[in-house]
Coordinates of N, CA and C and ligand atoms in Angstrom, one line a residue:
M1 N -41.8 -65.2 -21.7 CA -41.1 -67.1 -21.6 C -42.7 -67.7 -22.5
K2 N -44.2 -67.4 -22.0 CA -45.5 -67.7 -22.8 C -44.9 -67.7 -24.2
D3 N -45.0 -66.6 -24.5 CA -44.8 -66.2 -25.9 C -43.8 -66.4 -26.9
R4 N -42.2 -66.2 -26.3 CA -41.3 -66.9 -27.1 C -41.8 -68.5 -27.4
L5 N -42.2 -69.3 -26.3 CA -42.5 -70.7 -26.0 C -43.9 -70.9 -27.3
E6 N -44.4 -70.2 -27.5 CA -45.6 -70.2 -28.2 C -45.0 -70.2 -30.2
Q7 N -44.2 -69.2 -29.7 CA -43.5 -68.6 -31.3 C -42.5 -70.2 -32.0
V8 N -42.0 -71.0 -30.4 CA -40.8 -71.9 -31.1 C -42.3 -73.1 -31.0
K9 N -43.1 -73.6 -30.9 CA -44.2 -74.4 -30.8 C -44.8 -74.0 -32.5
A10 N -45.0 -73.0 -33.0 CA -45.5 -72.8 -34.1 C -44.6 -73.2 -35.3
R11 N -43.2 -72.8 -34.8 CA -42.1 -72.9 -36.0 C -41.7 -74.6 -35.9
I12 N -42.2 -75.7 -34.9 CA -41.8 -76.5 -35.3 C -42.9 -77.4 -35.9
K13 N -44.1 -76.4 -35.4 CA -45.3 -77.2 -36.4 C -45.6 -76.6 -37.8
Q14 N -44.5 -75.5 -38.5 CA -44.4 -75.2 -39.8 C -43.6 -75.8 -40.2
A15 N -42.3 -76.3 -39.7 CA -41.5 -77.3 -40.2 C -41.6 -78.3 -40.2
A16 N -42.6 -78.8 -39.7 CA -43.3 -80.2 -39.9 C -44.4 -80.3 -41.1
E17 N -45.1 -79.1 -41.1 CA -45.7 -79.1 -42.3 C -45.3 -79.5 -43.7
N18 N -44.2 -78.6 -43.7 CA -43.2 -77.9 -45.1 C -42.9 -79.3 -45.1
C19 N -43.0 -80.4 -44.7 CA -41.9 -81.5 -45.1 C -42.9 -83.2 -45.2
Q20 N -44.6 -82.8 -44.6 CA -45.3 -83.4 -44.4 C -45.0 -84.4 -43.3
R21 N -44.3 -84.1 -41.9 CA -44.2 -84.8 -40.5 C -45.6 -84.4 -40.2
P22 N -46.3 -85.6 -39.1 CA -46.7 -84.9 -38.4 C -46.4 -83.9 -36.9
A23 N -47.3 -82.8 -36.5 CA -45.8 -82.3 -35.4 C -45.4 -82.5 -34.5
D24 N -46.8 -84.0 -33.6 CA -46.3 -84.8 -32.5 C -45.5 -85.8 -32.5
S25 N -44.8 -86.1 -33.6 CA -43.1 -86.5 -34.1 C -42.3 -86.1 -33.8
I26 N -42.1 -84.8 -33.3 CA -41.1 -84.0 -32.7 C -41.8 -83.8 -31.5
K27 N -40.7 -83.7 -30.8 CA -40.7 -83.3 -29.1 C -39.5 -82.3 -28.9
L28 N -39.8 -81.2 -28.3 CA -39.4 -79.7 -27.3 C -39.3 -80.2 -26.4
I29 N -37.5 -80.0 -26.6 CA -37.4 -80.3 -25.1 C -36.7 -78.6 -24.9
A30 N -36.7 -78.0 -24.2 CA -36.4 -77.1 -23.5 C -35.1 -76.8 -22.5
V31 N -34.0 -76.4 -23.4 CA -33.1 -76.5 -22.5 C -32.7 -75.4 -21.6
S32 N -32.5 -76.1 -20.4 CA -32.5 -74.9 -19.1 C -31.6 -74.7 -18.5
K33 N -30.5 -74.9 -19.1 CA -28.8 -75.0 -18.4 C -28.4 -73.3 -18.2
T34 N -28.3 -73.1 -17.0 CA -27.8 -72.2 -16.0 C -28.8 -71.3 -16.1
K35 N -30.3 -71.7 -16.2 CA -30.9 -70.8 -15.7 C -31.9 -71.5 -14.5
P36 N -31.8 -70.6 -13.6 CA -32.3 -71.0 -12.2 C -34.1 -71.8 -11.8
A37 N -34.5 -72.4 -11.0 CA -35.4 -73.4 -11.1 C -36.7 -72.3 -11.0
E38 N -36.8 -71.4 -10.7 CA -37.8 -70.2 -10.7 C -38.3 -70.1 -12.1
V39 N -37.2 -69.9 -13.0 CA -37.5 -70.0 -14.5 C -38.1 -71.0 -15.2
V40 N -37.3 -72.2 -14.7 CA -37.6 -73.6 -15.1 C -39.3 -73.7 -14.8
R41 N -39.7 -73.8 -13.8 CA -41.5 -73.4 -13.0 C -42.0 -72.9 -14.4
E42 N -41.7 -71.5 -14.4 CA -42.4 -71.0 -15.2 C -42.9 -71.4 -17.1
A43 N -41.5 -72.3 -17.2 CA -41.2 -72.5 -18.6 C -42.8 -73.7 -18.4
I44 N -42.5 -74.6 -17.4 CA -43.4 -76.2 -17.1 C -44.7 -75.1 -16.9
D45 N -44.9 -74.1 -16.3 CA -46.7 -73.7 -16.0 C -46.9 -73.7 -17.0
A46 N -46.2 -72.8 -18.5 CA -46.3 -72.3 -19.3 C -46.8 -73.7 -20.5
G47 N -46.1 -75.0 -20.1 CA -46.5 -76.0 -20.8 C -45.5 -76.9 -21.4
V48 N -44.6 -76.4 -20.7 CA -42.8 -77.2 -21.4 C -43.1 -78.7 -20.0
T49 N -42.6 -79.8 -21.2 CA -42.5 -81.3 -20.3 C -41.2 -81.7 -20.5
D50 N -41.0 -80.8 -20.9 CA -39.4 -82.3 -21.2 C -38.2 -80.8 -20.8
L51 N -37.6 -81.3 -20.3 CA -36.0 -79.9 -19.8 C -35.3 -81.0 -20.0
G52 N -33.6 -79.8 -21.1 CA -32.5 -80.0 -20.9 C -31.8 -79.4 -20.0
E53 N -30.7 -80.5 -19.5 CA -29.7 -80.2 -18.8 C -28.1 -80.5 -19.1
N54 N -27.3 -79.7 -18.8 CA -26.1 -80.2 -19.6 C -25.1 -80.9 -18.1
Y55 N -25.4 -79.8 -16.9 CA -24.4 -80.4 -15.8 C -24.9 -81.2 -14.9
I56 N -24.6 -82.1 -14.2 CA -25.2 -82.7 -13.3 C -25.1 -82.1 -12.0
Q57 N -24.4 -81.4 -11.3 CA -24.5 -80.9 -9.9 C -25.8 -79.6 -10.1
E58 N -25.6 -78.9 -11.4 CA -26.7 -78.2 -11.4 C -28.1 -78.8 -11.8
A59 N -27.9 -79.2 -12.6 CA -29.6 -80.5 -12.3 C -30.5 -80.9 -11.6
R60 N -29.3 -81.0 -10.4 CA -29.6 -82.2 -9.3 C -30.6 -81.0 -8.5
E61 N -30.0 -80.1 -8.5 CA -31.0 -79.0 -8.0 C -32.4 -78.5 -8.1
K62 N -32.5 -78.5 -9.7 CA -33.3 -78.2 -10.3 C -34.4 -79.7 -10.0
V63 N -33.9 -80.3 -10.3 CA -34.8 -81.7 -10.2 C -35.2 -82.0 -9.3
N64 N -34.7 -82.0 -8.2 CA -35.3 -81.7 -6.7 C -36.3 -80.8 -6.6
T65 N -36.1 -79.6 -6.8 CA -36.4 -78.7 -6.2 C -37.9 -78.9 -7.2
L66 N -38.1 -78.9 -8.0 CA -39.5 -79.5 -9.4 C -39.9 -80.9 -9.1
A67 N -39.3 -81.3 -8.8 CA -39.9 -82.7 -8.1 C -41.0 -83.3 -8.4
A68 N -42.4 -82.1 -7.8 CA -43.8 -82.6 -7.9 C -44.3 -82.0 -9.5
A69 N -43.9 -81.4 -10.2 CA -44.5 -80.9 -11.7 C -44.3 -81.8 -12.6
N70 N -43.3 -83.3 -12.1 CA -43.5 -84.3 -12.8 C -43.1 -84.1 -14.5
A71 N -42.0 -83.3 -14.6 CA -41.7 -83.3 -16.1 C -40.9 -84.4 -16.4
N72 N -40.1 -84.5 -18.0 CA -39.5 -85.3 -17.9 C -37.8 -84.4 -18.1
W73 N -37.0 -85.5 -17.9 CA -35.4 -84.3 -17.5 C -34.3 -85.5 -18.8
H74 N -34.0 -84.4 -19.5 CA -32.6 -84.9 -20.4 C -31.6 -84.6 -19.9
F75 N -30.4 -85.5 -20.0 CA -28.9 -85.1 -20.2 C -28.6 -85.3 -21.2
I76 N -27.9 -83.5 -21.3 CA -27.3 -83.3 -23.0 C -26.0 -83.2 -22.9
G77 N -25.5 -83.0 -22.1 CA -24.0 -82.8 -21.8 C -23.1 -83.7 -22.0
H78 N -21.7 -83.2 -21.6 CA -21.0 -84.5 -21.9 C -20.9 -85.2 -20.3
L79 N -20.2 -86.6 -20.0 CA -21.1 -86.9 -18.9 C -19.7 -87.8 -19.2
Q80 N -18.9 -88.0 -17.6 CA -17.7 -88.2 -16.9 C -18.4 -89.5 -16.3
S81 N -17.4 -90.7 -17.0 CA -18.1 -92.3 -15.8 C -18.4 -92.0 -14.6
N82 N -17.7 -90.9 -13.6 CA -17.8 -91.6 -13.0 C -19.1 -90.0 -12.0
K83 N -19.8 -90.0 -13.4 CA -20.8 -89.0 -12.8 C -21.8 -90.2 -12.8
A84 N -22.4 -91.0 -13.3 CA -23.0 -92.3 -14.4 C -24.0 -92.3 -12.9
K85 N -23.6 -92.5 -11.7 CA -24.7 -93.0 -10.8 C -25.6 -91.6 -10.6
Y86 N -24.9 -90.8 -10.7 CA -25.9 -89.0 -10.5 C -27.1 -89.2 -11.5
A87 N -26.1 -89.4 -13.3 CA -26.9 -89.2 -14.1 C -28.1 -90.4 -14.0
V88 N -28.0 -91.5 -13.7 CA -29.2 -92.6 -13.1 C -30.7 -92.5 -12.7
R89 N -30.1 -91.3 -11.7 CA -31.0 -91.2 -10.8 C -31.7 -90.1 -10.9
L90 N -31.3 -88.5 -11.8 CA -32.3 -87.7 -12.2 C -32.5 -87.7 -13.8
F91 N -32.2 -88.6 -14.6 CA -32.7 -88.1 -15.7 C -33.4 -89.5 -16.7
D92 N -34.5 -89.1 -17.1 CA -35.4 -89.7 -18.1 C -34.6 -90.1 -19.1
L93 N -33.8 -89.6 -20.1 CA -32.8 -89.8 -21.2 C -32.0 -89.2 -21.2
I94 N -30.6 -90.1 -21.1 CA -29.3 -89.6 -21.3 C -28.9 -89.8 -23.2
H95 N -29.0 -88.3 -23.4 CA -28.0 -88.1 -25.0 C -27.5 -88.6 -25.2
S96 N -26.0 -88.2 -24.1 CA -25.0 -88.7 -24.4 C -23.6 -89.6 -24.4
V97 N -24.3 -90.7 -24.6 CA -23.5 -91.8 -24.5 C -22.6 -92.3 -25.4
D98 N -20.9 -92.2 -25.5 CA -20.1 -92.0 -26.6 C -19.1 -93.3 -26.2
S99 N -19.4 -94.0 -25.4 CA -18.5 -95.1 -24.9 C -19.0 -96.2 -24.5
L100 N -18.1 -97.3 -24.3 CA -18.5 -98.6 -23.7 C -18.5 -98.6 -22.3
K101 N -17.4 -97.7 -22.1 CA -17.3 -97.7 -20.7 C -18.1 -96.4 -19.6
L102 N -18.7 -95.8 -20.5 CA -19.5 -95.0 -20.4 C -21.1 -96.2 -19.6
A103 N -21.4 -96.9 -20.9 CA -22.9 -97.5 -20.7 C -22.6 -98.5 -19.6
N104 N -21.1 -99.0 -19.5 CA -21.3 -99.9 -18.7 C -21.5 -99.5 -17.0
E105 N -21.2 -98.1 -16.9 CA -21.6 -97.9 -15.6 C -22.7 -97.5 -15.3
L106 N -23.1 -96.9 -16.4 CA -24.4 -96.5 -16.5 C -25.6 -98.2 -16.2
N107 N -25.4 -98.9 -16.5 CA -25.8 -100.2 -16.9 C -25.7 -100.5 -14.8
K108 N -24.5 -100.3 -14.5 CA -24.3 -100.8 -13.4 C -25.3 -100.4 -12.2
Y109 N -25.1 -98.7 -12.5 CA -25.9 -98.0 -11.7 C -27.7 -98.4 -11.5
A110 N -27.8 -98.3 -13.1 CA -29.2 -98.5 -13.6 C -29.4 -99.8 -12.7
H111 N -29.0 -101.1 -12.6 CA -29.2 -102.5 -12.2 C -29.2 -101.9 -10.2
K112 N -28.5 -101.6 -10.4 CA -28.6 -101.6 -8.3 C -29.9 -100.2 -8.3
N113 N -30.3 -99.0 -8.8 CA -31.6 -98.5 -8.8 C -33.0 -99.3 -9.4
D114 N -32.9 -100.7 -9.9 CA -33.8 -101.2 -10.5 C -34.6 -100.2 -11.5
K115 N -33.9 -99.9 -12.7 CA -34.3 -99.1 -13.4 C -33.6 -99.9 -15.2
I116 N -34.4 -99.9 -16.3 CA -33.7 -99.8 -16.9 C -33.5 -98.1 -17.6
Q117 N -31.9 -97.5 -17.7 CA -32.4 -96.7 -18.4 C -31.9 -96.1 -19.8
P118 N -32.8 -95.2 -20.1 CA -33.1 -95.0 -21.5 C -31.4 -94.1 -22.2
I119 N -31.2 -94.4 -23.3 CA -30.3 -93.4 -23.8 C -30.4 -93.5 -25.0
L120 N -29.2 -92.2 -25.4 CA -28.9 -92.4 -27.1 C -27.7 -92.3 -27.4
V121 N -27.4 -92.6 -28.1 CA -25.8 -92.5 -28.4 C -25.3 -91.4 -29.5
Q122 N -24.4 -90.5 -28.7 CA -24.1 -89.7 -29.4 C -22.5 -89.5 -30.2
V123 N -23.2 -89.5 -31.9 CA -22.1 -89.3 -32.7 C -21.6 -88.0 -32.9
N124 N -20.3 -87.9 -33.2 CA -19.7 -86.8 -34.1 C -19.7 -87.0 -35.5
V125 N -20.4 -86.5 -35.8 CA -20.3 -87.1 -37.6 C -19.5 -86.3 -38.1
A126 N -18.9 -85.0 -37.3 CA -18.4 -83.9 -38.2 C -16.7 -84.7 -38.0
R127 N -16.3 -85.3 -37.0 CA -15.2 -85.6 -36.5 C -14.8 -84.8 -36.3
E128 N -15.3 -83.8 -35.2 CA -14.4 -82.4 -34.7 C -13.6 -82.8 -33.5
D129 N -12.6 -82.7 -32.8 CA -12.2 -82.7 -32.0 C -12.1 -81.8 -30.6
S130 N -12.7 -81.1 -30.6 CA -13.5 -79.9 -30.0 C -14.7 -81.1 -29.3
K131 N -15.3 -81.7 -30.2 CA -16.7 -82.2 -29.7 C -16.9 -84.2 -29.0
S132 N -17.2 -84.3 -28.3 CA -17.6 -86.1 -27.7 C -18.4 -86.4 -29.0
G133 N -18.7 -87.9 -28.8 CA -19.2 -88.6 -29.8 C -18.3 -89.4 -30.3
V134 N -18.8 -90.7 -30.7 CA -18.4 -91.6 -31.4 C -18.6 -91.6 -33.0
Y135 N -17.7 -91.8 -33.7 CA -17.6 -91.8 -35.0 C -18.4 -92.7 -35.8
V136 N -18.7 -92.3 -37.2 CA -20.1 -92.7 -37.6 C -19.6 -94.3 -38.0
E137 N -18.2 -94.2 -38.5 CA -17.4 -95.7 -38.4 C -17.3 -96.9 -37.2
D138 N -17.3 -96.1 -35.9 CA -17.3 -96.9 -34.6 C -19.0 -97.2 -34.2
T139 N -19.7 -96.7 -34.9 CA -20.9 -96.3 -33.5 C -21.7 -97.9 -34.3
V140 N -21.6 -98.7 -35.0 CA -22.4 -99.7 -35.3 C -21.2 -100.4 -33.7
A141 N -20.5 -100.9 -33.9 CA -19.9 -101.8 -32.8 C -20.1 -101.5 -31.7
L142 N -19.6 -99.9 -31.4 CA -20.3 -99.5 -29.9 C -21.9 -100.2 -30.0
L143 N -22.8 -100.1 -30.2 CA -24.1 -100.0 -30.6 C -24.0 -102.0 -29.9
K144 N -23.4 -102.7 -30.7 CA -23.5 -104.3 -30.4 C -22.9 -103.9 -29.0
G145 N -21.8 -103.6 -28.7 CA -21.3 -103.8 -27.1 C -22.6 -103.5 -25.9
I146 N -23.1 -102.1 -26.2 CA -24.2 -102.1 -25.4 C -25.4 -103.0 -25.6
G147 N -26.0 -103.6 -26.8 CA -26.7 -104.1 -27.1 C -26.7 -105.5 -25.7
Q148 N -25.4 -105.6 -25.2 CA -25.4 -106.5 -24.6 C -25.5 -106.4 -22.8
L149 N -25.9 -105.4 -23.0 CA -26.4 -104.4 -21.5 C -27.6 -104.9 -20.6
A150 N -27.9 -105.2 -20.0 CA -29.6 -105.5 -19.6 C -30.3 -104.0 -18.9
N151 N -29.6 -103.3 -18.5 CA -30.1 -102.4 -17.6 C -30.0 -100.7 -18.5
V152 N -29.3 -101.1 -19.9 CA -29.5 -99.9 -20.8 C -30.4 -100.3 -21.6
S153 N -31.1 -99.4 -22.4 CA -31.8 -99.3 -23.7 C -31.8 -98.3 -24.3
V154 N -31.4 -98.7 -25.5 CA -30.5 -97.6 -26.7 C -32.0 -97.4 -27.2
K155 N -32.2 -96.0 -27.3 CA -33.4 -95.7 -28.7 C -33.3 -94.6 -29.6
G156 N -32.4 -94.5 -29.9 CA -31.8 -93.6 -30.8 C -30.4 -92.9 -31.1
L157 N -29.8 -91.8 -31.7 CA -28.5 -91.6 -32.0 C -29.4 -89.8 -32.0
M158 N -28.2 -89.3 -31.1 CA -27.7 -87.8 -31.0 C -26.6 -87.0 -31.9
T159 N -26.6 -85.8 -32.0 CA -25.6 -84.6 -32.9 C -25.4 -84.0 -32.5
M160 N -24.6 -83.4 -32.5 CA -24.1 -81.9 -32.8 C -23.5 -81.5 -33.5
P161 N -23.6 -80.7 -34.7 CA -22.9 -80.3 -36.0 C -22.2 -79.4 -35.4
P162 N -21.2 -79.2 -36.6 CA -20.5 -77.9 -36.2 C -21.2 -76.8 -36.3
Y163 N -20.6 -75.9 -35.3 CA -21.4 -74.7 -35.7 C -21.3 -73.3 -36.7
F164 N -22.2 -73.4 -37.5 CA -21.9 -72.5 -38.8 C -23.2 -70.8 -38.2
N165 N -24.3 -71.4 -37.4 CA -25.2 -70.2 -37.3 C -25.5 -70.0 -38.8
A166 N -26.2 -71.0 -39.6 CA -25.9 -71.5 -40.7 C -27.1 -72.9 -41.1
P167 N -27.4 -72.9 -41.2 CA -29.0 -73.8 -41.2 C -28.4 -74.6 -41.9
E168 N -28.3 -74.2 -43.2 CA -28.5 -74.6 -44.7 C -26.3 -75.4 -44.2
K169 N -25.4 -74.9 -44.0 CA -24.3 -75.6 -43.9 C -24.2 -76.9 -42.6
V170 N -25.4 -76.7 -42.3 CA -25.2 -78.1 -40.8 C -26.0 -78.9 -41.2
R171 N -26.9 -78.9 -42.2 CA -28.2 -79.9 -43.0 C -27.5 -81.1 -43.0
P172 N -26.1 -81.1 -43.8 CA -25.8 -82.4 -44.4 C -25.4 -83.0 -43.4
F173 N -25.0 -82.6 -42.0 CA -24.5 -83.4 -40.7 C -26.1 -84.0 -40.5
F174 N -27.2 -83.3 -40.7 CA -28.3 -83.6 -40.1 C -28.6 -85.0 -40.4
A175 N -28.7 -84.7 -42.3 CA -28.9 -85.8 -43.1 C -28.1 -87.1 -42.8
A176 N -26.4 -86.8 -42.9 CA -26.0 -88.0 -42.4 C -26.4 -88.7 -41.2
L177 N -26.8 -88.3 -39.8 CA -26.7 -88.9 -39.0 C -28.4 -89.4 -38.8
R178 N -29.4 -89.2 -39.5 CA -30.4 -89.9 -40.5 C -30.0 -91.1 -41.4
K179 N -29.2 -91.0 -41.9 CA -29.1 -91.5 -43.3 C -27.9 -93.1 -42.4
L180 N -27.5 -92.8 -41.0 CA -26.9 -94.0 -39.9 C -27.8 -94.1 -39.5
R181 N -28.7 -93.8 -39.1 CA -30.1 -93.5 -38.3 C -30.6 -95.1 -39.0
D182 N -30.8 -94.5 -40.5 CA -31.7 -95.7 -41.2 C -30.9 -97.2 -41.1
R183 N -29.8 -96.9 -41.7 CA -28.4 -98.2 -41.8 C -28.8 -99.3 -40.9
I184 N -28.4 -98.2 -39.6 CA -28.6 -99.0 -38.2 C -29.7 -100.0 -37.8
K185 N -30.7 -99.6 -38.0 CA -32.2 -99.7 -38.1 C -32.3 -100.9 -38.9
S186 N -32.0 -101.3 -40.1 CA -31.8 -102.2 -41.1 C -30.9 -103.6 -40.3
E187 N -29.8 -102.9 -40.0 CA -29.1 -104.6 -39.5 C -30.2 -105.1 -37.9
N188 N -30.8 -104.1 -37.5 CA -31.5 -105.1 -36.6 C -30.2 -106.0 -35.7
I189 N -30.2 -104.9 -34.2 CA -28.9 -105.4 -33.6 C -29.6 -105.2 -32.5
P190 N -29.4 -107.0 -31.7 CA -30.4 -107.0 -30.6 C -30.7 -105.9 -29.7
N191 N -31.6 -105.7 -29.4 CA -31.9 -105.0 -28.2 C -31.4 -103.2 -28.2
I192 N -31.7 -103.2 -29.6 CA -31.2 -101.4 -29.7 C -32.3 -101.1 -30.9
A193 N -33.3 -99.9 -30.3 CA -33.6 -99.5 -30.8 C -33.7 -98.1 -31.5
M194 N -33.9 -97.7 -32.4 CA -33.5 -96.5 -33.6 C -34.2 -95.6 -33.7
D195 N -35.1 -95.5 -33.5 CA -36.1 -94.0 -33.6 C -36.0 -93.0 -33.1
E196 N -35.6 -92.9 -32.4 CA -35.5 -91.2 -32.1 C -34.0 -90.8 -32.7
L197 N -33.7 -89.2 -33.1 CA -33.2 -88.6 -34.2 C -33.1 -87.0 -32.9
S198 N -32.0 -87.4 -31.9 CA -31.2 -85.7 -31.1 C -30.9 -84.7 -32.1
M199 N -31.8 -83.8 -32.8 CA -30.7 -83.1 -33.2 C -31.5 -81.9 -33.6
G200 N -30.8 -80.5 -33.4 CA -31.8 -79.2 -34.1 C -31.6 -78.5 -32.5
M201 N -31.2 -77.4 -32.9 CA -30.8 -76.1 -31.6 C -31.3 -74.8 -31.8
T202 N -31.6 -73.9 -31.3 CA -31.6 -72.6 -31.6 C -31.6 -72.1 -33.0
G203 N -30.7 -72.1 -33.4 CA -30.5 -71.9 -35.1 C -30.3 -72.2 -36.2
D204 N -30.8 -74.1 -35.8 CA -30.8 -74.9 -37.1 C -31.9 -75.8 -36.8
F205 N -33.1 -75.8 -35.8 CA -33.9 -76.6 -35.6 C -35.2 -77.3 -36.6
E206 N -34.8 -75.8 -37.3 CA -35.9 -75.8 -38.8 C -35.7 -77.5 -40.0
A207 N -34.0 -77.1 -40.1 CA -33.5 -77.7 -40.7 C -33.5 -79.3 -40.3
A208 N -33.0 -79.3 -38.9 CA -32.9 -80.5 -37.9 C -34.5 -81.4 -38.3
I209 N -34.9 -80.4 -38.4 CA -36.8 -81.6 -38.5 C -37.1 -81.8 -39.8
E210 N -36.4 -81.2 -40.7 CA -36.9 -81.3 -42.3 C -35.7 -82.8 -42.7
E211 N -34.9 -83.1 -41.6 CA -33.9 -84.3 -41.8 C -34.3 -85.1 -41.1
G212 N -35.4 -85.2 -40.3 CA -35.9 -86.3 -39.5 C -35.5 -86.5 -38.1
A213 N -35.2 -85.2 -37.4 CA -35.6 -85.1 -36.1 C -36.7 -85.3 -35.2
T214 N -36.4 -85.8 -34.3 CA -37.4 -86.4 -33.2 C -37.5 -85.6 -32.0
L215 N -36.2 -85.4 -31.5 CA -36.0 -84.6 -30.1 C -35.6 -83.3 -30.9
V216 N -36.1 -82.2 -30.5 CA -35.2 -81.0 -30.9 C -34.9 -80.5 -29.2
R217 N -33.5 -80.2 -29.7 CA -33.0 -79.3 -27.7 C -32.6 -77.1 -28.0
I218 N -33.8 -77.2 -27.6 CA -33.9 -75.4 -27.8 C -34.0 -74.7 -26.2
G219 N -32.6 -74.0 -26.7 CA -32.7 -73.1 -25.2 C -33.1 -71.7 -25.7
T220 N -32.3 -71.1 -26.3 CA -31.8 -69.5 -26.7 C -33.2 -68.9 -27.0
A221 N -33.7 -69.6 -28.1 CA -35.0 -69.6 -28.1 C -36.5 -69.3 -27.3
I222 N -36.4 -70.4 -25.9 CA -37.6 -70.1 -25.2 C -37.2 -69.3 -24.4
F223 N -35.9 -69.4 -23.6 CA -35.5 -68.5 -22.2 C -34.4 -67.3 -22.1
G224 N -34.3 -66.9 -23.7 CA -33.6 -66.1 -23.9 C -31.6 -66.3 -23.9
E225 N -31.2 -65.3 -24.3 CA -29.4 -65.7 -24.0 C -28.9 -65.8 -22.8
R226 N -27.9 -66.7 -22.8 CA -27.6 -67.3 -21.7 C -26.8 -66.4 -21.6
H227 N -26.2 -66.4 -19.9 CA -25.2 -65.4 -19.3 C -24.1 -66.0 -18.4
Ligands
LIG301 C1 -27.5 -75.4 -25.2 C2 -27.3 -76.8 -25.8 C3 -28.8 -76.8 -26.7 C4 -29.6 -75.0 -26.8 O1 -28.5 -74.5 -27.5 P1 -29.6 -73.1 -28.1 O2 -28.6 -72.8 -29.1 O3 -29.4 -72.5 -26.9 O4 -31.1 -73.6 -28.4 C5 -28.9 -77.5 -27.3 N1 -27.8 -79.0 -27.2 C6 -27.2 -79.1 -25.9 C7 -26.1 -80.5 -26.2 C8 -26.5 -78.1 -25.6 O5 -25.8 -77.6 -25.2

């Protein structure tokens, strides 16, 4: 675990150097879905500060078991509105908001919990039927709606590109997300920050960093294959 983690960190640093970015402008999120709490604890002991989870129920156990470790927890899976209540209690950043309905639910429970909930808007850049996310052309309208909500705070965008297992094939989708981010930033939508770009997984994170990723979500390269 420690060795794999160090290798991933070294690759992140190298990718950052290749494009003249400071390595500390990229945060590693270790994606621990399907991995038990003992394994996550090992990762935290090895230096991981941020964990990514896809399922509320599974995450709840780990967040509670590991509460004393003070890690940051990221929700990266598809979130149903009826689970918003739990997501607000458990997660420091929710990456997968793609509708005003979901944002409204998060806002409601964040208000009840006296919290401002940081979120990202997930964009379906490739318009895949199988993926969640708002289409590029609908993103600004969604952000203008979310900007009205007092208890959620948008920090940036997230995407899951089509899976080619070929970084050069997914690179254009990363570049498209960055362009969208830059365009939205220039519009200065009230209450919307556009600093974070969550993109890049085990198979393609170097390309994502070269295209501007600030949050990379890496599971397999740290924890090994999922079963
Ligand atoms: C599982 C998952 C990851 C991590 O994938 P790996 O290929 O194991 O690095 C990243 N992002 C999301 C949204 C995921 O569901």
